[in-house]
Short mmCIF file of N, CA and C in Angstrom, two decimals:
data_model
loop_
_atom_site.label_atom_id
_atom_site.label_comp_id
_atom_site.label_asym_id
_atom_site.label_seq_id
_atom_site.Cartn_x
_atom_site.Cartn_y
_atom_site.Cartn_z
N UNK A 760 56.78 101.70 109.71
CA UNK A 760 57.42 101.51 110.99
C UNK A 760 56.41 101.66 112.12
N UNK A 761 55.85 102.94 111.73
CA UNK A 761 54.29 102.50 112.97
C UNK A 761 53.28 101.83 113.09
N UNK A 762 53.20 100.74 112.06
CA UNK A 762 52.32 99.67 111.68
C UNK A 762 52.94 98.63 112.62
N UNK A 763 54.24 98.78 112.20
CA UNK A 763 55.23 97.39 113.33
C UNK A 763 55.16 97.64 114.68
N UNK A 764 55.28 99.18 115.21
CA UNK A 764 55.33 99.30 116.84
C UNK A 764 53.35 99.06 117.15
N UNK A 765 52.93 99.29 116.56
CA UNK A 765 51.33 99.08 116.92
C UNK A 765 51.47 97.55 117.06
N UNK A 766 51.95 97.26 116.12
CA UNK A 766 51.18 95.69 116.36
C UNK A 766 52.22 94.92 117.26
N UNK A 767 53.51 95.43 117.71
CA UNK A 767 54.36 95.06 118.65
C UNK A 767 53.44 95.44 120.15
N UNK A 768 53.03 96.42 120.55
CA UNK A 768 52.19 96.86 121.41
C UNK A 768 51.35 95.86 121.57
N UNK A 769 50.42 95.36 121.03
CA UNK A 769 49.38 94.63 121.32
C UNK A 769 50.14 92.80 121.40
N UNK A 770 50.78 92.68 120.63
CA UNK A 770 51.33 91.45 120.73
C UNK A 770 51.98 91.33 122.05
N UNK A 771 52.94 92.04 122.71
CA UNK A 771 53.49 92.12 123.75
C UNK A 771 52.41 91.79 124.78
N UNK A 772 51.06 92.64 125.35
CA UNK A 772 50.46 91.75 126.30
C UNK A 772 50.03 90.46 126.43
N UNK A 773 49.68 90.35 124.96
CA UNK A 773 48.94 88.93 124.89
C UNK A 773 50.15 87.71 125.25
N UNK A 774 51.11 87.79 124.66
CA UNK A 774 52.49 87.07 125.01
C UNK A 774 52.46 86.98 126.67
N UNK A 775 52.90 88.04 127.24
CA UNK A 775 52.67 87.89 128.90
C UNK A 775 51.22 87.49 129.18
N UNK A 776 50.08 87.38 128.62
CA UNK A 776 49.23 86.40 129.82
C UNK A 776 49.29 85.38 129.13
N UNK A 777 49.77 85.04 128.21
CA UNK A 777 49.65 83.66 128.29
C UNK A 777 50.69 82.72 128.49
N UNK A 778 51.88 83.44 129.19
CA UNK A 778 53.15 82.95 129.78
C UNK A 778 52.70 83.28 131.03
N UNK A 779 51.66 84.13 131.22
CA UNK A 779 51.37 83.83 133.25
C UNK A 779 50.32 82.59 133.44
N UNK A 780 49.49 82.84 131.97
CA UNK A 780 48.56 81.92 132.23
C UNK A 780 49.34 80.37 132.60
N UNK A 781 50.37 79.84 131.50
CA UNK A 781 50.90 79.15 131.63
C UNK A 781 51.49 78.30 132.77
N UNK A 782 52.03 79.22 133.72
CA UNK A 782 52.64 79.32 135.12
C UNK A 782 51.65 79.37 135.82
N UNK A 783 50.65 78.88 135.74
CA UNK A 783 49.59 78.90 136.77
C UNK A 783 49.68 77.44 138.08
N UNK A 784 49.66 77.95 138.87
CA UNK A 784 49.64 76.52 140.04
C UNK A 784 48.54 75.72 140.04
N UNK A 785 47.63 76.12 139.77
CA UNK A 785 46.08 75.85 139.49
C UNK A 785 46.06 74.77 138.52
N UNK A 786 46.73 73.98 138.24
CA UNK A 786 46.88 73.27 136.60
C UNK A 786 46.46 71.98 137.66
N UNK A 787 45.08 71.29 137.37
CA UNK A 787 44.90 69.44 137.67
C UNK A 787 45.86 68.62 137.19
N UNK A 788 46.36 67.51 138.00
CA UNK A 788 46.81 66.67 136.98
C UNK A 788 45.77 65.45 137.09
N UNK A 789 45.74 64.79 135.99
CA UNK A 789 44.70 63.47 135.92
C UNK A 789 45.44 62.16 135.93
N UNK A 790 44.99 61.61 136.81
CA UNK A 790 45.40 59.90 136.57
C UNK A 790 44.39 59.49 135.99
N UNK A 791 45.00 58.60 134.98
CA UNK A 791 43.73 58.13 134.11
C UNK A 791 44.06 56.46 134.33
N UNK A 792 45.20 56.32 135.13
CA UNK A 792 45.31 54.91 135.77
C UNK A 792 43.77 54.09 136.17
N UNK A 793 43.72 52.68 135.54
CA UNK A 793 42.32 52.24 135.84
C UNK A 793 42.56 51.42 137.12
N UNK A 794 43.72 51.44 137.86
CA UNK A 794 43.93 50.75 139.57
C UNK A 794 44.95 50.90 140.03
N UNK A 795 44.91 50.97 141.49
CA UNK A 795 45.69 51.18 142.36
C UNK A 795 46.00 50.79 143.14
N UNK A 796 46.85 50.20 143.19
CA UNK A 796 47.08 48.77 144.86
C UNK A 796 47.39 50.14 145.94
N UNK A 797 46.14 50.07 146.83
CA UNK A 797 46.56 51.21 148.05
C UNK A 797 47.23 50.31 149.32
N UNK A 798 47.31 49.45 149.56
CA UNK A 798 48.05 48.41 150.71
C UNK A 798 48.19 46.85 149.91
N UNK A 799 49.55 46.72 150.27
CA UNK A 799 49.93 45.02 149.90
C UNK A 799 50.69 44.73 151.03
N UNK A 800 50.49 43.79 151.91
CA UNK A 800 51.91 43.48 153.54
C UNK A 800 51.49 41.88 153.40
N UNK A 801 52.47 41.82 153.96
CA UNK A 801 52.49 40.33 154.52
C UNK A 801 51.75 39.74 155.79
N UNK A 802 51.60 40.75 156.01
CA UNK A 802 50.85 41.04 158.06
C UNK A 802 49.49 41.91 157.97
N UNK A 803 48.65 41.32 158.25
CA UNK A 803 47.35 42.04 158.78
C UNK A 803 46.28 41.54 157.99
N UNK A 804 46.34 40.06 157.38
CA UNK A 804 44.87 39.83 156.37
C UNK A 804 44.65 39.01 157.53
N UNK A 805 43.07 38.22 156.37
CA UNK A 805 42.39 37.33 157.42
C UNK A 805 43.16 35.95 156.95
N UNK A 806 42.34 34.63 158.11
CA UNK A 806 42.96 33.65 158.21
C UNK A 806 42.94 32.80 157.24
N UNK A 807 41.71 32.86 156.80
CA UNK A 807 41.49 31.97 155.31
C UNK A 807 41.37 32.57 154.18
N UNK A 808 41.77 32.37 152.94
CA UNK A 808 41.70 32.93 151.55
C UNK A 808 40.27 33.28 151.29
N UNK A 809 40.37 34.40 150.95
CA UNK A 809 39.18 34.97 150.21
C UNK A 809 39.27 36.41 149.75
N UNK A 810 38.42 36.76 148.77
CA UNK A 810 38.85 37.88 148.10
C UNK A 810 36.65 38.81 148.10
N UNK A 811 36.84 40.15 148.38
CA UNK A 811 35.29 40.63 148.64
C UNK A 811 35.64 41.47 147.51
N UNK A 812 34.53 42.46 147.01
CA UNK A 812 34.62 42.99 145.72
C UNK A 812 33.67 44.46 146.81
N UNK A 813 34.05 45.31 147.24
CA UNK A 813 33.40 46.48 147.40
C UNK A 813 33.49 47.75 146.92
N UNK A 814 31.72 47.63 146.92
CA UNK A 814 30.82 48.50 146.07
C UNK A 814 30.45 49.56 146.83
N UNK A 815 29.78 49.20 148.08
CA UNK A 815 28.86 49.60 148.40
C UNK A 815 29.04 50.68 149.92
N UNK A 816 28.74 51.71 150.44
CA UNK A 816 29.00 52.64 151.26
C UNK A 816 28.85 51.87 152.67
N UNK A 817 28.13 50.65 152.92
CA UNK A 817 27.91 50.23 153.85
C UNK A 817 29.31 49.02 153.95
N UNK A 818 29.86 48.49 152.84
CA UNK A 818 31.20 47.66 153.10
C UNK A 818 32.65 48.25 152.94
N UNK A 819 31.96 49.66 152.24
CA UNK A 819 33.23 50.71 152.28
C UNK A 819 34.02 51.21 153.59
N UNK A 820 32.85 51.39 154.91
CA UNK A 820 33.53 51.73 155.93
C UNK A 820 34.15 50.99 156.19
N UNK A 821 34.17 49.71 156.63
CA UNK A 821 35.09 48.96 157.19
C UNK A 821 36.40 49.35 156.61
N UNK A 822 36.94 49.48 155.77
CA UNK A 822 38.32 49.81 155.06
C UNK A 822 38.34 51.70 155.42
N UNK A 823 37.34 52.61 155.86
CA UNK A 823 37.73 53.91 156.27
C UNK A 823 38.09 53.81 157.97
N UNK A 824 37.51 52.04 158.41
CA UNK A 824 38.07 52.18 159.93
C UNK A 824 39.13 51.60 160.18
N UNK A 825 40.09 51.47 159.00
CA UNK A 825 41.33 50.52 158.76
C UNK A 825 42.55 51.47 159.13
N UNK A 826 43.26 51.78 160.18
CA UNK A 826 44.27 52.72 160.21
C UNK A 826 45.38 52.96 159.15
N UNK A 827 45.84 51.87 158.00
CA UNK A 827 47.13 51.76 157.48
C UNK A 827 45.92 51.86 155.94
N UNK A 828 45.06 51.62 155.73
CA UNK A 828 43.70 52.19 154.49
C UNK A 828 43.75 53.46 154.56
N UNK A 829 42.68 53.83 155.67
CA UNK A 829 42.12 55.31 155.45
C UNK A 829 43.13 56.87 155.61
N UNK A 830 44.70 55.87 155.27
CA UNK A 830 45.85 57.38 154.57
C UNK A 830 45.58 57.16 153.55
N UNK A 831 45.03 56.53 152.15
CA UNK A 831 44.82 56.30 151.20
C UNK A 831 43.37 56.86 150.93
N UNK A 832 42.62 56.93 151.68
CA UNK A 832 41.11 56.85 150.72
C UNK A 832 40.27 57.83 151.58
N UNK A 833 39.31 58.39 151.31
CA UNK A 833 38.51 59.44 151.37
C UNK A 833 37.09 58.95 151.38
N UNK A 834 36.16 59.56 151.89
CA UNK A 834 35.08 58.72 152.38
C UNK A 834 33.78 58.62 151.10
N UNK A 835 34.03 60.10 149.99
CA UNK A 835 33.42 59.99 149.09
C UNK A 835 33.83 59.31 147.47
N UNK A 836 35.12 58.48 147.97
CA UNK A 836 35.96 57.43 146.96
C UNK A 836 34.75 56.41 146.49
N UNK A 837 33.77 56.22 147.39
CA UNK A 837 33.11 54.82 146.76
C UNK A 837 32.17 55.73 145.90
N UNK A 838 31.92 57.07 145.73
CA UNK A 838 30.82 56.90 144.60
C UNK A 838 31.39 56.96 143.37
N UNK A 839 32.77 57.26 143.09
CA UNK A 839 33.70 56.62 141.91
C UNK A 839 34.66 56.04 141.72
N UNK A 840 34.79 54.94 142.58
CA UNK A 840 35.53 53.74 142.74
C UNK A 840 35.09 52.68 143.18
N UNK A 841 35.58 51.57 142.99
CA UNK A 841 35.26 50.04 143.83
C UNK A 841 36.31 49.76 144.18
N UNK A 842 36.26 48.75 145.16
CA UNK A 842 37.75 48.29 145.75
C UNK A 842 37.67 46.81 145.61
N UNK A 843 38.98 46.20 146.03
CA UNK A 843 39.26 44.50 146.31
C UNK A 843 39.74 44.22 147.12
N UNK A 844 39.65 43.00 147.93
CA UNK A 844 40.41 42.80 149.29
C UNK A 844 40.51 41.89 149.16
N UNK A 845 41.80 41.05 148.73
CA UNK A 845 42.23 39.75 148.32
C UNK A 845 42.98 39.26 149.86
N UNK A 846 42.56 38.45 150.31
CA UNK A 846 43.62 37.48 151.66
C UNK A 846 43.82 36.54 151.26
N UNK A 847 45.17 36.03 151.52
CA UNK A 847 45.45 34.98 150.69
C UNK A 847 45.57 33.94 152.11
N UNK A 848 45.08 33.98 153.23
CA UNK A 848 45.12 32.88 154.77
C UNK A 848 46.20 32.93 155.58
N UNK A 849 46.09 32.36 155.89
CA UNK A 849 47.60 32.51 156.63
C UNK A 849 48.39 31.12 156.09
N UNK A 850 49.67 31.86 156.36
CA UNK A 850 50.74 30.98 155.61
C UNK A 850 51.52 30.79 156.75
N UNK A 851 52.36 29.80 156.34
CA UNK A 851 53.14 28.93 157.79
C UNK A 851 54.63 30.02 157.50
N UNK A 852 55.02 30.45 156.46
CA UNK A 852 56.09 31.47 156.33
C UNK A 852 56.49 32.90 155.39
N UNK A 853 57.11 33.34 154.99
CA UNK A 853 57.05 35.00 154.77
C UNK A 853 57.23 33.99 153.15
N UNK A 854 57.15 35.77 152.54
CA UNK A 854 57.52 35.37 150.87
C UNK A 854 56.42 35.32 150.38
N UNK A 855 54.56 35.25 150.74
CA UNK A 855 54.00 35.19 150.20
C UNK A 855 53.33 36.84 149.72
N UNK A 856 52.77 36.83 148.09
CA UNK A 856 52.35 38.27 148.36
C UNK A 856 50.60 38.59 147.51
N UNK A 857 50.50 39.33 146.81
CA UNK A 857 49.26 39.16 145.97
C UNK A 857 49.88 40.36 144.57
N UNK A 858 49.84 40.04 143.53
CA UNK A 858 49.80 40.99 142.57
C UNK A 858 49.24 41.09 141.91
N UNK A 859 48.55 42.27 141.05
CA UNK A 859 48.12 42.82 140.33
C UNK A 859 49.01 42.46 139.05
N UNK A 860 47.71 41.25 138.25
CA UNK A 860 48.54 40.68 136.61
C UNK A 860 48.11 42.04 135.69
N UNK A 861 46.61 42.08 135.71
CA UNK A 861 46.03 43.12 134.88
C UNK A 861 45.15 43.45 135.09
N UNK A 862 44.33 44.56 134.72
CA UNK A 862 43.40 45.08 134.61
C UNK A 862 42.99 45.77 133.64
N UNK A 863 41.81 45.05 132.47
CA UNK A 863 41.23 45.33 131.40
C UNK A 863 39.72 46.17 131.47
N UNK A 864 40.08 47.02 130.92
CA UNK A 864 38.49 47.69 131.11
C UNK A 864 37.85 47.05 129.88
N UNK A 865 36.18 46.91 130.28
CA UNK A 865 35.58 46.71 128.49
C UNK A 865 34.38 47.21 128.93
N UNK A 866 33.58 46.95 128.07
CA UNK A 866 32.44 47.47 127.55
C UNK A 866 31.10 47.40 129.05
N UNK A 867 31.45 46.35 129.20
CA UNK A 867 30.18 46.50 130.23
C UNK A 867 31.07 46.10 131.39
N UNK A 868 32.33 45.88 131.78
CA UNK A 868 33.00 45.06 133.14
C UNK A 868 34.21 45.26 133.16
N UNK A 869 34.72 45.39 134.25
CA UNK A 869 36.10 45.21 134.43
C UNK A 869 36.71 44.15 134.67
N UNK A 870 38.08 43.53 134.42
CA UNK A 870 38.69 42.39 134.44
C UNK A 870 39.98 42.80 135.22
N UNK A 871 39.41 41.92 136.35
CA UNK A 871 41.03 42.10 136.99
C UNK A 871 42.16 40.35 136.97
N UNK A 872 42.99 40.76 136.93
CA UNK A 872 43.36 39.02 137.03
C UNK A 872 44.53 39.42 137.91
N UNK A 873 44.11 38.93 139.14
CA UNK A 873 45.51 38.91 140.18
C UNK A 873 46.36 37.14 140.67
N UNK A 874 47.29 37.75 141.27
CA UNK A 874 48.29 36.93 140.63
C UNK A 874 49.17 36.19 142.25
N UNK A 875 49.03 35.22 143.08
CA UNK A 875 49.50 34.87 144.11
C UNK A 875 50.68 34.46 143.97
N UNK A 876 51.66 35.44 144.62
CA UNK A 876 53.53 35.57 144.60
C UNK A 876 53.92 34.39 145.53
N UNK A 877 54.34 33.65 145.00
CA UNK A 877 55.00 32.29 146.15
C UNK A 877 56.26 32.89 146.42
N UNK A 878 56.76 31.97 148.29
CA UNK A 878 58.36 32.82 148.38
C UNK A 878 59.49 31.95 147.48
N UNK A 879 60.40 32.74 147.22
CA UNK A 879 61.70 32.00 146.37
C UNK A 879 62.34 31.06 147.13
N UNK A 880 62.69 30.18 146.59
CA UNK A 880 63.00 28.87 147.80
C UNK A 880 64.45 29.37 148.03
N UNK A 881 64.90 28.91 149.37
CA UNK A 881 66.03 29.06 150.41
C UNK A 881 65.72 30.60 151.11
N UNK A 882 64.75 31.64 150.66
CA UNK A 882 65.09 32.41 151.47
C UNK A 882 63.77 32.97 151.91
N UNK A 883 63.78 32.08 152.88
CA UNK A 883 61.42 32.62 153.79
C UNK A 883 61.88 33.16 154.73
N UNK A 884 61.09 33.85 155.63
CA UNK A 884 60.78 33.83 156.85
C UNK A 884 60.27 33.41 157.61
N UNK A 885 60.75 32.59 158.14
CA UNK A 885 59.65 31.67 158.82
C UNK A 885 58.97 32.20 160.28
N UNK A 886 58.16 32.71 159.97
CA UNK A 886 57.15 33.17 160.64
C UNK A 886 55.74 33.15 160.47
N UNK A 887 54.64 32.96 161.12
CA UNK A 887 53.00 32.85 160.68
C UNK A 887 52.88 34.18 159.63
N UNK A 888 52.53 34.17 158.31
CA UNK A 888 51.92 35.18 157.88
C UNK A 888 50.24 35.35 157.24
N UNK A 889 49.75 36.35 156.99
CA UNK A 889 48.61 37.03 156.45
C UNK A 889 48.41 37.94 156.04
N UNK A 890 49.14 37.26 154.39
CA UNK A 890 49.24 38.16 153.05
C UNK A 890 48.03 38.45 152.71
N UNK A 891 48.02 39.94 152.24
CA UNK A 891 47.01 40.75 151.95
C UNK A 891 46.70 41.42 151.04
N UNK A 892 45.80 42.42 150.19
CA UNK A 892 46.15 43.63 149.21
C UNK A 892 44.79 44.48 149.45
N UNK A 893 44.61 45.45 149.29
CA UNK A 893 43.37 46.12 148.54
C UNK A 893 43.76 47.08 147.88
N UNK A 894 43.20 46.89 146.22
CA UNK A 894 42.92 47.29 145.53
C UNK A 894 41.96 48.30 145.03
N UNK A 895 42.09 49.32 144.64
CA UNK A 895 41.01 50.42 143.93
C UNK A 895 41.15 50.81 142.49
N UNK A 896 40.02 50.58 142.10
CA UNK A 896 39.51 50.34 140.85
C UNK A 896 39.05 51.59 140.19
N UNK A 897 39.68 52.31 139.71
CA UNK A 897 38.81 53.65 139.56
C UNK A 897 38.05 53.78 138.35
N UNK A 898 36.60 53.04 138.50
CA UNK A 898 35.50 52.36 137.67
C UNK A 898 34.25 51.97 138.69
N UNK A 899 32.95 52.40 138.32
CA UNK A 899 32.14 51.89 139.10
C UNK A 899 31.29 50.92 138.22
N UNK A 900 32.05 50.24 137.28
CA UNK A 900 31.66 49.29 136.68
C UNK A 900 31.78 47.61 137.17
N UNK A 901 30.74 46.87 137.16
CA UNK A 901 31.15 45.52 137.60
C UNK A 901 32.84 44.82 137.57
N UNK A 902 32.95 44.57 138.31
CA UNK A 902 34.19 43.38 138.36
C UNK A 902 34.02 42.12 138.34
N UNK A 903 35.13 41.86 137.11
CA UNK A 903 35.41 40.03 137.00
C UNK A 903 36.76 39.56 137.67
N UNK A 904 36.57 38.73 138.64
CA UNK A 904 38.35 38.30 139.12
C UNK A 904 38.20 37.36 138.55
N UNK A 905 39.57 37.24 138.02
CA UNK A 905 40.07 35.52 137.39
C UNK A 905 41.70 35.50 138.05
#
């Protein structure tokens, strides 16, 4: 019987720290997500289609001097991330958008394949638009768009 309360004794603390340990607030969580559409609108790209691939700390600012961007991103994001900035021009009415088909990681590159949302017929807005997205890649590995 005093073999059982001894070893009840010692079992009992170890039980409580590792039910405090447990309950700790301190716990990371990880996204292991390989992208992130941080802005997609219909309003605010440029006039003609084109899509930039940034790498680099000097094309990064422009998107940290972006007011409706830089609630999303942090200034030391580009030394482990790349981004995308797909404009799709301006369009004569609403409904247009940009999506994210996939994104394949491999061996030496990343593959993104995005995807231009046409509007559903009978119901546009007809208004000038300049559909937009940027994308973050959390990979500082080359990118392929297709």
């Amino acid at each position: 019987m005093k073999l059982k309360n001894d070893t009840m004794k010692k079992l009992i603390p170890i039980l409580i720290l590792a039910f405090l340990y447990s309950c700790s607030t301190t716990k990371k969580t990880v996204d292991n997500k390989l992208y992130n559409v941080l802005v997609s609108s219909e309003y605010g790209g440029g006039n003609f289609r084109f899509y930039e691939i940034i790498t680099e700390t000097k094309e990064f600012k422009m998107l940290l001097g972006d007011d409706e961007i830089k609630k999303f991103v942090k200034p030391d994001d580009i030394k482990t991330s790349n981004f995308i900035l797909v404009n799709l021009g301006e369009k004569s009415n609403g409904g247009y958008g940009v999506e994210v088909e996939s994104v394949v990681e491999e061996v030496d590159k990343i593959v993104v394949t995005i995807k231009e949302i046409e509007p559903k017929k009978g119901n546009v807005t007809m208004a000038i638009t300049n559909p937009y997205a940027v994308i973050r890649i959390n990979s500082k590995k080359p990118i392929e768009i297709k």
